[in-house]
Short mmCIF file of C-alpha atoms in Angstrom, two decimals:
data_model
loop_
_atom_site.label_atom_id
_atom_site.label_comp_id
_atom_site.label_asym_id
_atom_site.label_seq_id
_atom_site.Cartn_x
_atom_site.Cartn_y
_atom_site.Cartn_z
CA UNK A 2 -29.00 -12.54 -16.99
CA UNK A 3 -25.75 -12.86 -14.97
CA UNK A 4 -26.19 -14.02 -11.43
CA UNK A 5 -22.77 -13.24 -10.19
CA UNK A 6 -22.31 -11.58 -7.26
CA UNK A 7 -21.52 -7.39 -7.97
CA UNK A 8 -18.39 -6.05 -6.57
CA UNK A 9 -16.90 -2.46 -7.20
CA UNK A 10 -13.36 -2.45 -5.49
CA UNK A 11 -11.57 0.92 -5.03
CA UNK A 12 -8.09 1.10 -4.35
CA UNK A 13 -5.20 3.54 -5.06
CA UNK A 14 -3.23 0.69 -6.02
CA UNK A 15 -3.56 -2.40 -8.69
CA UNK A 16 -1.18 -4.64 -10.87
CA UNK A 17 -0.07 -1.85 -12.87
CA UNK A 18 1.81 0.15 -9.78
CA UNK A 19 5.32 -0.57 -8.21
CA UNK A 20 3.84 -1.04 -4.77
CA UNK A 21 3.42 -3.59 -2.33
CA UNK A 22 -0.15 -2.38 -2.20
CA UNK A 23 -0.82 -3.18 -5.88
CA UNK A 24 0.47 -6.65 -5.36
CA UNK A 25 -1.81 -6.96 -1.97
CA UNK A 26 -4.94 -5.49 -3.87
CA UNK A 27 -4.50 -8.11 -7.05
CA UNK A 28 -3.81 -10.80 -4.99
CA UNK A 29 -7.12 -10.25 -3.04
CA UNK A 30 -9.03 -10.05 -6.66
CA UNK A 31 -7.54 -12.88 -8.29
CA UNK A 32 -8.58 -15.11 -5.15
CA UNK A 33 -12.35 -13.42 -5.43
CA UNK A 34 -12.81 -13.88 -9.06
CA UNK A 35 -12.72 -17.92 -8.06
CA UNK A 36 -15.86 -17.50 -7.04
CA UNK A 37 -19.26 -16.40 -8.73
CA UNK A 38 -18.22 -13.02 -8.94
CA UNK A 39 -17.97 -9.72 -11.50
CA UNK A 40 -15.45 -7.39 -9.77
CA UNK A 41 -15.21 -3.83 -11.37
CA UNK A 42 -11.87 -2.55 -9.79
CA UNK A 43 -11.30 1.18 -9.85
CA UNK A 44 -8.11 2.42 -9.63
CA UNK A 45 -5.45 5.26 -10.09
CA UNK A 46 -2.93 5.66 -12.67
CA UNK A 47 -0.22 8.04 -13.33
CA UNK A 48 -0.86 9.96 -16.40
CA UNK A 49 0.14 7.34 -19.16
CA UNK A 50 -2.51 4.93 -19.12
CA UNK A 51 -1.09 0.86 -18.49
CA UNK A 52 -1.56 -1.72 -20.83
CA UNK A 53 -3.59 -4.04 -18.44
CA UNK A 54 -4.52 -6.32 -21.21
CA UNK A 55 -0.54 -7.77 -20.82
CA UNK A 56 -1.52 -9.03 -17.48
CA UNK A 57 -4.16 -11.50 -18.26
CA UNK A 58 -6.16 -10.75 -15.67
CA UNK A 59 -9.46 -13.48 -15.53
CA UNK A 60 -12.76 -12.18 -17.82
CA UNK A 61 -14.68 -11.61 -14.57
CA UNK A 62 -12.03 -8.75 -13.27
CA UNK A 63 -12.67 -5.61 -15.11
CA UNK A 64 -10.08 -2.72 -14.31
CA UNK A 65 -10.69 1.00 -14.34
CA UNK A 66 -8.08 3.25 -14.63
CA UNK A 67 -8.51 6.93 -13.24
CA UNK A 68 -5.95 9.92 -14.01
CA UNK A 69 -4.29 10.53 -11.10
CA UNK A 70 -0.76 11.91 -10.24
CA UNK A 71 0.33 10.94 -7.00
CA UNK A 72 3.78 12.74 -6.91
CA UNK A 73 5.18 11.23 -3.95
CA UNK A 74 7.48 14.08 -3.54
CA UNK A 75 4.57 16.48 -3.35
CA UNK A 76 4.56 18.21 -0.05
CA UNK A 77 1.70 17.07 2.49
CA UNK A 78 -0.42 20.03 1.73
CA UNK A 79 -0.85 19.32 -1.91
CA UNK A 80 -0.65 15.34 -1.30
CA UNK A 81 -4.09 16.12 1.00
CA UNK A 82 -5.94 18.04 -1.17
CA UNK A 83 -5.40 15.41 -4.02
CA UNK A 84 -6.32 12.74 -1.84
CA UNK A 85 -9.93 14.45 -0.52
CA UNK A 86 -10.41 15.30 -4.23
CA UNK A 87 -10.77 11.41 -4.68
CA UNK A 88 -14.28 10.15 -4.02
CA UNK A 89 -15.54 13.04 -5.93
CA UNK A 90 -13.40 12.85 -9.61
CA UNK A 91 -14.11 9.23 -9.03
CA UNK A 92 -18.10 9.53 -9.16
CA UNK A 93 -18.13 11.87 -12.07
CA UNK A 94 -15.72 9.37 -13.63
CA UNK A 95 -18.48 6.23 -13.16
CA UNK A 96 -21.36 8.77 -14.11
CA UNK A 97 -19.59 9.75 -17.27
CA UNK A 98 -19.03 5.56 -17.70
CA UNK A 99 -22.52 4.93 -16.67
CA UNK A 100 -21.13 2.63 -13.62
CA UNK A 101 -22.76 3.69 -11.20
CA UNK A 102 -25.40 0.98 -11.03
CA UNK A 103 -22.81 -2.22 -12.16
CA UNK A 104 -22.50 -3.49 -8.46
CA UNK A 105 -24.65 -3.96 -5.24
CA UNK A 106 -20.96 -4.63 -2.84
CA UNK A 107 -18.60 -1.56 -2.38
CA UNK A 108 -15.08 -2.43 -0.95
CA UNK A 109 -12.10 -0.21 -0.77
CA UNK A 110 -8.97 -0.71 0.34
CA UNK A 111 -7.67 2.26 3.10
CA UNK A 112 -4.18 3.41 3.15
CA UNK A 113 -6.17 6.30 2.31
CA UNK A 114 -9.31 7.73 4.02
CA UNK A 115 -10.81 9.56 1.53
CA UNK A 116 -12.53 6.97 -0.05
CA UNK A 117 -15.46 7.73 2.87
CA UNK A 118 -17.66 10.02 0.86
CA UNK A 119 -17.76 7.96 -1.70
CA UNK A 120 -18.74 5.12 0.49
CA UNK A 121 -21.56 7.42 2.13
CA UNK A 122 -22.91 7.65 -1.56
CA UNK A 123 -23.10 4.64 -2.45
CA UNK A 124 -24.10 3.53 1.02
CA UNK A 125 -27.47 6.13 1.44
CA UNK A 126 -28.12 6.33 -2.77
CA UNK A 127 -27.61 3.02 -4.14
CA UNK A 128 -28.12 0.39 -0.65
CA UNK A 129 -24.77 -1.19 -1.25
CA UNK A 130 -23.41 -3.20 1.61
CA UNK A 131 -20.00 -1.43 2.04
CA UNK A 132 -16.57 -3.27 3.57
CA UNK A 133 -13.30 -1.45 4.39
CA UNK A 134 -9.99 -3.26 4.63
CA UNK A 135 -7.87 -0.83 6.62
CA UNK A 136 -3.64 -1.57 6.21
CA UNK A 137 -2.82 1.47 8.45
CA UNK A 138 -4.34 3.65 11.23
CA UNK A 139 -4.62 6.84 9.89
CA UNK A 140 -4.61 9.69 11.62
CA UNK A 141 -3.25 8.01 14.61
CA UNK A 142 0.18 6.50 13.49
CA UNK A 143 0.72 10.44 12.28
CA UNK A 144 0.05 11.17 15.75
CA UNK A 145 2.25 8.93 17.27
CA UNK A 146 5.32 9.44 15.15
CA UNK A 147 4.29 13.52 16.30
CA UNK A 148 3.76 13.98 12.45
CA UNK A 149 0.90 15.80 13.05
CA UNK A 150 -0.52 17.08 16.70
CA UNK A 151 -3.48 15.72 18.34
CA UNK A 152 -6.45 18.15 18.57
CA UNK A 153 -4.46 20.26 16.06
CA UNK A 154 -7.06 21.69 12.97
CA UNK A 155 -5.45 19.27 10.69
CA UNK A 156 -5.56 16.06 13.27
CA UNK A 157 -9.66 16.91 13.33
CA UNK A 158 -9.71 17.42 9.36
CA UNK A 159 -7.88 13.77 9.15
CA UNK A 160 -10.24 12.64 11.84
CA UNK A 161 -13.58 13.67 9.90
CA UNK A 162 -13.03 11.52 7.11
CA UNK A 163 -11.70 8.34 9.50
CA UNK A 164 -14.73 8.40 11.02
CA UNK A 165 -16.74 9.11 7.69
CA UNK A 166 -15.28 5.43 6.28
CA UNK A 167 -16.36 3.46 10.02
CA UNK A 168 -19.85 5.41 9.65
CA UNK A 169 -20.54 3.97 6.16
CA UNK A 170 -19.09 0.59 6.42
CA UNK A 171 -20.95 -2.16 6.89
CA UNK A 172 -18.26 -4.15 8.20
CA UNK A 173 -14.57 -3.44 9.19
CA UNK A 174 -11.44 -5.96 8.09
CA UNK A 175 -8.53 -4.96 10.25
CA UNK A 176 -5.48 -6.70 10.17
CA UNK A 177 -4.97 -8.33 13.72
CA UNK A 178 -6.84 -9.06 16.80
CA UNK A 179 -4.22 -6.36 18.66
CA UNK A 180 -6.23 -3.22 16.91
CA UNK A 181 -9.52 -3.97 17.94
CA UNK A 182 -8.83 -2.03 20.81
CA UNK A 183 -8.36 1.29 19.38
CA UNK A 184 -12.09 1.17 17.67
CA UNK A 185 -13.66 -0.09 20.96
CA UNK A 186 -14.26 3.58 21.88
CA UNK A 187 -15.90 4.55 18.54
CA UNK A 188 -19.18 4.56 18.36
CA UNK A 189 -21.02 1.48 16.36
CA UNK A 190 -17.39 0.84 15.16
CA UNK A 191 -17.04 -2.06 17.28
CA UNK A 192 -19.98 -4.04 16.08
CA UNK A 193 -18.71 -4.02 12.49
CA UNK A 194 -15.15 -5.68 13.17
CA UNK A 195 -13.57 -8.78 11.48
CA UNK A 196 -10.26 -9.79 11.81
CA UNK A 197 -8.93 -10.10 7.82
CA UNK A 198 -5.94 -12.39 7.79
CA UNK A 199 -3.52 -10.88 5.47
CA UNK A 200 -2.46 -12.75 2.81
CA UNK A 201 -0.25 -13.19 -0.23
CA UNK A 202 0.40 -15.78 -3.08
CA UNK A 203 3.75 -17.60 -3.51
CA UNK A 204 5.30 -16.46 -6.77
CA UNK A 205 7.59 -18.67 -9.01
CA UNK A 206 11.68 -18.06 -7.52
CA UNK A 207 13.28 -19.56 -10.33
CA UNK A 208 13.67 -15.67 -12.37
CA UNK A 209 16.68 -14.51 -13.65
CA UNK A 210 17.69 -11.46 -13.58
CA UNK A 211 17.95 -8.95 -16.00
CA UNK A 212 21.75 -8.09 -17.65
CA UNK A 213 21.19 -4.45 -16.45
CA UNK A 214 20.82 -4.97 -13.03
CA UNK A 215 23.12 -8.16 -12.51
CA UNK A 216 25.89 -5.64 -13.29
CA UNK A 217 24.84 -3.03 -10.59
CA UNK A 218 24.31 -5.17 -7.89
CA UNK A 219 27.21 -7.61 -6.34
CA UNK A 220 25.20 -11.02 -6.18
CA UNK A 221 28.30 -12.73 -6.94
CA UNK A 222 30.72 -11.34 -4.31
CA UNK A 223 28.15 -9.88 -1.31
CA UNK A 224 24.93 -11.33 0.62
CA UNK A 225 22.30 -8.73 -1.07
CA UNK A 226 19.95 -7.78 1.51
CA UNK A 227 17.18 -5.24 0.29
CA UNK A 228 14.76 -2.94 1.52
CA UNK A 229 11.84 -2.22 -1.22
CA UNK A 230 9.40 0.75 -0.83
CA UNK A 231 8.97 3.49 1.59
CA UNK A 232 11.87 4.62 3.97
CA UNK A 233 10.11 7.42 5.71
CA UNK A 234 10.11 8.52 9.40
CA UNK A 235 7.87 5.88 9.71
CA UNK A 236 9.82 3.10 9.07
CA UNK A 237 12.56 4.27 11.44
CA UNK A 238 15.22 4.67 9.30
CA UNK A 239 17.94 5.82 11.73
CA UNK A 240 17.98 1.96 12.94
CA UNK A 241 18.32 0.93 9.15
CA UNK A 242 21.27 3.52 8.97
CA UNK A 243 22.86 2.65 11.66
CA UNK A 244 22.98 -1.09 11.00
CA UNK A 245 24.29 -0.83 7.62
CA UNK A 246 27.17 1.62 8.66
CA UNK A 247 27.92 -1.09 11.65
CA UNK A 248 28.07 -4.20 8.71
CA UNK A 249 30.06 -1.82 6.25
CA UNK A 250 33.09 -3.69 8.43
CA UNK A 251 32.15 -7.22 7.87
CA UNK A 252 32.55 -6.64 4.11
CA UNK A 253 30.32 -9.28 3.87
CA UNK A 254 26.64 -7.96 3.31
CA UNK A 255 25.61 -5.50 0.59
CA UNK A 256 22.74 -3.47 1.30
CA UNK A 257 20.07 -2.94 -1.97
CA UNK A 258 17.27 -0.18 -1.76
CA UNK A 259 14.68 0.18 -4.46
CA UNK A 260 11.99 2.29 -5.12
CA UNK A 261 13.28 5.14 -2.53
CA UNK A 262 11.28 8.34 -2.71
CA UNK A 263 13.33 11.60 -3.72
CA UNK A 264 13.63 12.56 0.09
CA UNK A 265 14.35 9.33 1.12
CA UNK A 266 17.40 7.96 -1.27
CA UNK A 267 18.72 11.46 -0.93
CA UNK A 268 18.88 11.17 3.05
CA UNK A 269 20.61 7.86 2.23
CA UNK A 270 23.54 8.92 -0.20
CA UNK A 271 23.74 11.55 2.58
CA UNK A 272 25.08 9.00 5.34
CA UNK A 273 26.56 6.97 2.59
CA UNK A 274 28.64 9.97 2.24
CA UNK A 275 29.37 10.62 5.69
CA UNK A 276 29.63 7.55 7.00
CA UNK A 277 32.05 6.45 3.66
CA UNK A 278 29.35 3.47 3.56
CA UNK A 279 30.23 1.69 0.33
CA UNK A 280 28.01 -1.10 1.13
CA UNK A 281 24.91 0.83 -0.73
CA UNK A 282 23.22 0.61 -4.17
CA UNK A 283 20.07 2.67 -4.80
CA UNK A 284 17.65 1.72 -7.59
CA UNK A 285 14.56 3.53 -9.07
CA UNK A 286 11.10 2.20 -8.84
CA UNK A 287 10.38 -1.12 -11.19
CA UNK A 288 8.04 -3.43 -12.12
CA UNK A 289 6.95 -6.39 -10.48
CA UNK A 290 8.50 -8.32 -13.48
CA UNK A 291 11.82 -6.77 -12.93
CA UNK A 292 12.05 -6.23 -8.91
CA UNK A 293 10.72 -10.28 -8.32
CA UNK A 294 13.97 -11.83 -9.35
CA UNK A 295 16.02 -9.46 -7.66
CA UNK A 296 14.25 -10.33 -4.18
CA UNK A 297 14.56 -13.79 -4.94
CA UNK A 298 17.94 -13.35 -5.61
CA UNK A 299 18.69 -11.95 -2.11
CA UNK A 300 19.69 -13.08 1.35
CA UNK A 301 17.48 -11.05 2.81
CA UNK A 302 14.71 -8.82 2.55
CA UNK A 303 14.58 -6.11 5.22
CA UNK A 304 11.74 -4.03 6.79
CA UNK A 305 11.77 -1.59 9.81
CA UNK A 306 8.71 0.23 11.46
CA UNK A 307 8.84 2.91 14.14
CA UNK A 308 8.70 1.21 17.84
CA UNK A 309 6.31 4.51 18.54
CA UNK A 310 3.66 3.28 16.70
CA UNK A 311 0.32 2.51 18.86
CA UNK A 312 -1.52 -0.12 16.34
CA UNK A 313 -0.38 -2.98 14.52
CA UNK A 314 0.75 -2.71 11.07
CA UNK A 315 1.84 -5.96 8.62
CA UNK A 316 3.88 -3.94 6.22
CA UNK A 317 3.02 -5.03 2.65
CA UNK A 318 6.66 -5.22 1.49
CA UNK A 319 7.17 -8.32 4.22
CA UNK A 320 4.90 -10.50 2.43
CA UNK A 321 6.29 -9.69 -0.78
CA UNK A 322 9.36 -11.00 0.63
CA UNK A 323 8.05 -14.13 1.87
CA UNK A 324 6.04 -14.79 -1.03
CA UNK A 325 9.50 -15.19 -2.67
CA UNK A 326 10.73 -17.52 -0.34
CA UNK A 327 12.99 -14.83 1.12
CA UNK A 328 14.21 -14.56 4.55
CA UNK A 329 13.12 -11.70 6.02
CA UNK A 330 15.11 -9.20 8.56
CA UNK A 331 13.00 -7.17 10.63
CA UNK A 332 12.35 -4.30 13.59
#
C-alpha cells in the first residue's frame, strides 16, 4: 500500500489553458510531486478534451478534466451562475469517478470563490485538512474598481461564498504580508494565515519563433513590448492607451497584445483607430509552446493594475515574464 501523501487540487486552470494561472497552478504541482506525494488535480476544460498525455507530466500527477465553457465574453450574470454551479458538477463528477475517497488534503486555487461548498464537503464529510491559495480579493477589488456596490444584493451574494472558503479552510496562503490586514476583521480568519511566496520556474529562452508569427510582428525593425492576458477595467487600461499613443512618435517601440478578450481587443482597435496608432498588433490566445518564444523575444513585457485597488495583487502574467528573462514594464 502507497504511503504517499493524498492531495486533490482544484483549480480552474492547468497546463492545458492559455493562462498565466495554468502556468502558476503546474508550476506549484510539478514542485509538489518532488516529494512523497499522489496529487489528483481537477480541472476545467473547454469542450474538446486536451491531450495531457503530450505534456509528460510526472506518474504521481494525475489530471482530471471537467466540461466546462468559460466564455469569457459571457456577460457577468451568466459568468456567475456558471461559476456557483462549480463545486456541485464537480462532486457528481468524482462520485460518478468514484474519487471521492482518493485524498485526505483538499487545496484549491481562488481566482474563483466558488470552490467553498465544495471545500465545506469535503471538510465536515470526509475530515480533509483544506488549504486555499487566494491570487485575488474577491469581492473587494470589484468593490473598489465600483464594479459592483458595497451592501448591494449581489456584493452580499459574492460575500457568502468568500466567507464560505475562510470558514472551511484550514489554513489561508495569501500572497504578501500587506493583505493580512483585510482578514484581521474576519472572524477565525486570522488564525489560519500564511504568507505563500509566489513563485515561478525559469523556462529555457533560447525558442524560436514560429514562421507565422515572425511575419506579423516587427522583431527586426521595432523593440516588441507585449502585454499577455486580461486588459479589463482592472488593469487600468486608459494608462496602457495612453502610453502607447504617446510612443507612437518615437517610432521606436512596437506594442504586442495577445490573448485580448472580445471586449478588450475591440476597445483597442478602437483607439488604434482614433488615435491613428500604428504601433499595435493584436493576436488571439496561444499556447504556452507558441506565446514563450515570443516573450522571450521581446524588450519588454508590460503589466498595469488599477491604482484603486485596496489589496495586493502579483499579477500572474509578471512572472511569466520574468521567468523568461524578460524585462518587465509596470504600473
Amino acid at each position: 500500500m502507497s504511503t504517499r501523501k493524498r492531495i486533490g487540487v482544484f483549480t480552474e486552470d492547468f497546463i492545458h489553458t492559455k493562462t498565466s494561472a495554468g502556468r502558476h497552478m503546474t508550476d506549484l504541482a510539478l514542485e509538489l510531486s518532488k516529494f512523497e506525494v499522489q496529487l489528483e488535480i481537477f480541472t476545467l476544460v473547454e469542450s474538446k478534451q486536451p491531450q495531457l498525455n503530450e505534456y509528460n507530466l510526472p506518474e504521481n500527477i494525475k489530471v482530471h478534466c471537467l466540461p466546462f465553457a468559460k466564455n469569457r465574453n459571457a456577460s457577468l450574470v451568466i459568468r456567475t451562475i456558471k461559476e456557483f454551479l462549480i463545486s456541485f458538477r464537480v462532486l457528481l463528477y468524482m462520485i460518478k469517478k468514484n474519487k471521492v475517497d482518493s485524498f485526505k488534503n483538499f487545496l484549491w486555487y481562488s481566482p474563483t470563490i466558488f470552490w467553498g461548498p465544495l471545500a465545506y464537503f469535503f471538510k465536515v464529510w470526509k475530515k480533509t485538512k483544506n488549504i486555499l491559495i487566494i491570487r485575488d480579493i474577491f469581492p473587494l477589488w470589484a468593490v473598489d474598481l465600483e464594479l459592483i456596490k458595497p451592501r448591494s444584493f449581489i456584493y452580499y451574494f459574492f460575500r457568502i461564498f468568500e466567507l464560505i472558503q475562510y470558514k472551511n479552510a484550514d489554513v489561508i496562503a495569501i500572497q504578501s504580508e500587506g493583505n493580512k490586514e483585510f482578514f484581521r476583521y474576519i472572524n477565525g480568519a486570522h488564525s489560519k494565515l500564511t504568507v505563500l511566496r509566489t513563485w515561478y520556474y525559469p523556462i529555457n529562452t533560447n525558442l524560436e519563433i514560429k514562421d507565422t508569427f515572425k511575419k506579423k510582428i516587427p522583431f527586426h525593425s521595432k523593440r516588441v513590448c507585449t502585454y499577455v492576458g486580461n486588459l479589463g477595467i482592472a488593469q487600468n487600461q486608459s494608462f496602457l492607451i495612453k502610453m502607447i499613443n504617446e510612443l507612437k512618435k518615437t517610432k521606436e517601440h512596437h506594442f504586442l497584445f495577445i490573448g485580448l478578450k472580445n471586449s478588450d481587443r475591440k476597445l483597442i482597435e478602437d483607439k488604434a483607430n482614433i488615435y491613428n496608432m500604428g504601433n499595435i498588433t493584436i493576436l488571439p490566445p496561444m499556447t504556452q509552446k507558441d506565446i514563450n518564444p515570443i516573450i522571450s523575444n521581446s524588450h519588454l513585457g508590460l503589466f498595469s493594475l488599477d491604482q484603486r485597488h485596496s489589496s495586493h495583487n502579483i499579477p500572474g502574467k509578471f512572472l511569466h515574464y520574468i521567468s523568461l528573462g524578460v524585462p518587465v514594464f509596470g504600473l
